[in-house]
Amino acid sequence: MPDRETMPSAPAPEVSERAAALPQDALRIASGYAFTGPALHLGALLWDGQCLPDAQIRVPLAMLNRHGLVAGATGTGKTKTLQLIAEQLSAQGVPVFLADIKGDLSGIAAPGRQDARVEGRAADVHQSWTATGFPAEYYALGGIGRGIPVRATVTGFGPVLLAKVLRLNRTQEQSLALIFHYADSKGLELIDLKDLRAVVTFLTSDEGRQELKTIGGLSAATAGVILRSLTAFEAQGASDFFGEPEFDTTELLRTGEDGRGTVSVLELSAVQDRPQLFSTFLMWLLADLFHDLPELGDVDKPRLVFFLDEAHLLFDDASEAFLESITQTVRLIRSKGVGVFFVTQTPKDVPADVLAQLGNRVQHALRAFTPDDQKALNATVKTFPKSPYDLEEVLTNLGTGEAVVTVLSEKGAPTPVAATRLRAPESLMGPLGQEVLERAVTESPLYERYAQAVDRESAYERLERGRGAKGPDEMRDAAPREPREPREPREPREEETQSAVEQVVGSGVFQSLARSVGTQIGREITRSLFGTARRSGRRRR
């Protein structure tokens, strides 16, 4: 923030006439939020213990793909802040993804309830509050919980993310990547966890040890560690999350018939006891979008805004490769029109390299009951630009639904730090009733597409059938050929002859084998920063 002597003494043209009567410091802060383009309304300025509704705090819509952080102690209102931002994004035609950890964001589809608290908050911040529901889709990881099942294939998930879930060390992570490479090169499709376990088991068996020797750097002992980790992982019920049909992440980019952005709510309350899994699964969703979406550059509004709740779980016990991949993804996905907001308790939960990529900040209250709390408070204060506030005092005295805000202006420069009383969400601040939620899920056009799990032939079946063969190459040769799909009748042509190549390429058998076998070059799967599979031929909507 510039020195006070260099700040303009008169309000910017966009600041209301009534705002000119504000205290000088408050006026300078308010001038920093007087944007000319579309913006989301966060609330009203708090100054010297008073709420000043003529000083509105906003964030430019075009800056929402510059990422952000919503932080604060438990019970300070982070979830309602997510809901408030998500509603306004949806109203502007921007799809939103919300990770619903506590199960209380499903109400975003229903109009809110007006009561004394809502009326009081609306009056405080000059909000014209109208009960409004927003278009929403409800998802659940693997169908555990109430929602459309979201699954990923093991191949699609990739070795880097899976290593994080399995808590593998750096060496074991590299070995897992070699196993994926082996499966790719041999045409062994890894659809679910039993496929991966079958490949690792084969490599550690008497018949597979020769194959193991061909993979540089992979020892039988390390393969055994990975196998035990997989077995333990399956014992925790993780098998439900991997399989087909794999979720098409472009479903998250949908808008409603009225042009409002769809709010995709992923219910995670049923899997709270598996935080490593759900936090890493969220990263898979983001990574999949990252390598599938085209570059857009600067945009008038984001294509999607993604909220990662309990973000500290992403970084706990994370390998160096994982952290590098997150940093790279966050750095580059902005140009694809996607904004990412990390939601956690303190900024120190997020690595410095990632924190440096976050342009927008909503910091709710922090507590300072212990020496560690005080240290975290001091560190948080140092991450803010200079301001006329005593931030240590402000951050420990904010009430529920209040926060310290700084965002990027339309020119990309940080706005002045502003203590803010936030607006009230207009949708239901709580969960939908069970019957209403289940009806919303089953009536969704996506339900039929993803509800029923499919278990087609993949690595497990091929290895089981091929026991006694010399190896995967022989198993592939022995695999039964799929029946040719019936063709529509056609008119005779003058030239009925086709080259051998044309006949093979046009056959149903070739098209089936091309997905899973092919030549070694053709079946080697190209992988992204996270080791997730690039599936450029996958059906997109």
mmCIF file of C-alpha atoms in Angstrom, residues 199-209 212 219-224 227:
data_model
loop_
_atom_site.group_PDB
_atom_site.id
_atom_site.type_symbol
_atom_site.label_atom_id
_atom_site.label_comp_id
_atom_site.label_asym_id
_atom_site.label_seq_id
_atom_site.Cartn_x
_atom_site.Cartn_y
_atom_site.Cartn_z
ATOM 1 C CA VAL A 199 0.408 -56.511 -11.949
ATOM 2 C CA VAL A 200 2.546 -56.052 -8.816
ATOM 3 C CA THR A 201 1.780 -59.603 -7.690
ATOM 4 C CA PHE A 202 2.785 -60.914 -11.106
ATOM 5 C CA LEU A 203 6.061 -58.995 -11.014
ATOM 6 C CA THR A 204 6.918 -60.499 -7.616
ATOM 7 C CA SER A 205 5.929 -64.049 -8.617
ATOM 8 C CA ASP A 206 8.274 -66.740 -9.921
ATOM 9 C CA GLU A 207 7.019 -66.243 -13.475
ATOM 10 C CA GLY A 208 7.191 -62.469 -13.310
ATOM 11 C CA ARG A 209 10.627 -62.007 -11.761
ATOM 12 C CA LEU A 212 10.951 -57.433 -13.033
ATOM 13 C CA SER A 219 13.575 -54.251 -6.626
ATOM 14 C CA ALA A 220 11.456 -57.147 -5.462
ATOM 15 C CA ALA A 221 11.560 -55.723 -1.923
ATOM 16 C CA THR A 222 10.149 -52.358 -3.032
ATOM 17 C CA ALA A 223 7.478 -54.062 -5.122
ATOM 18 C CA GLY A 224 6.551 -56.013 -1.991
ATOM 19 C CA LEU A 227 1.841 -54.551 -2.680
#
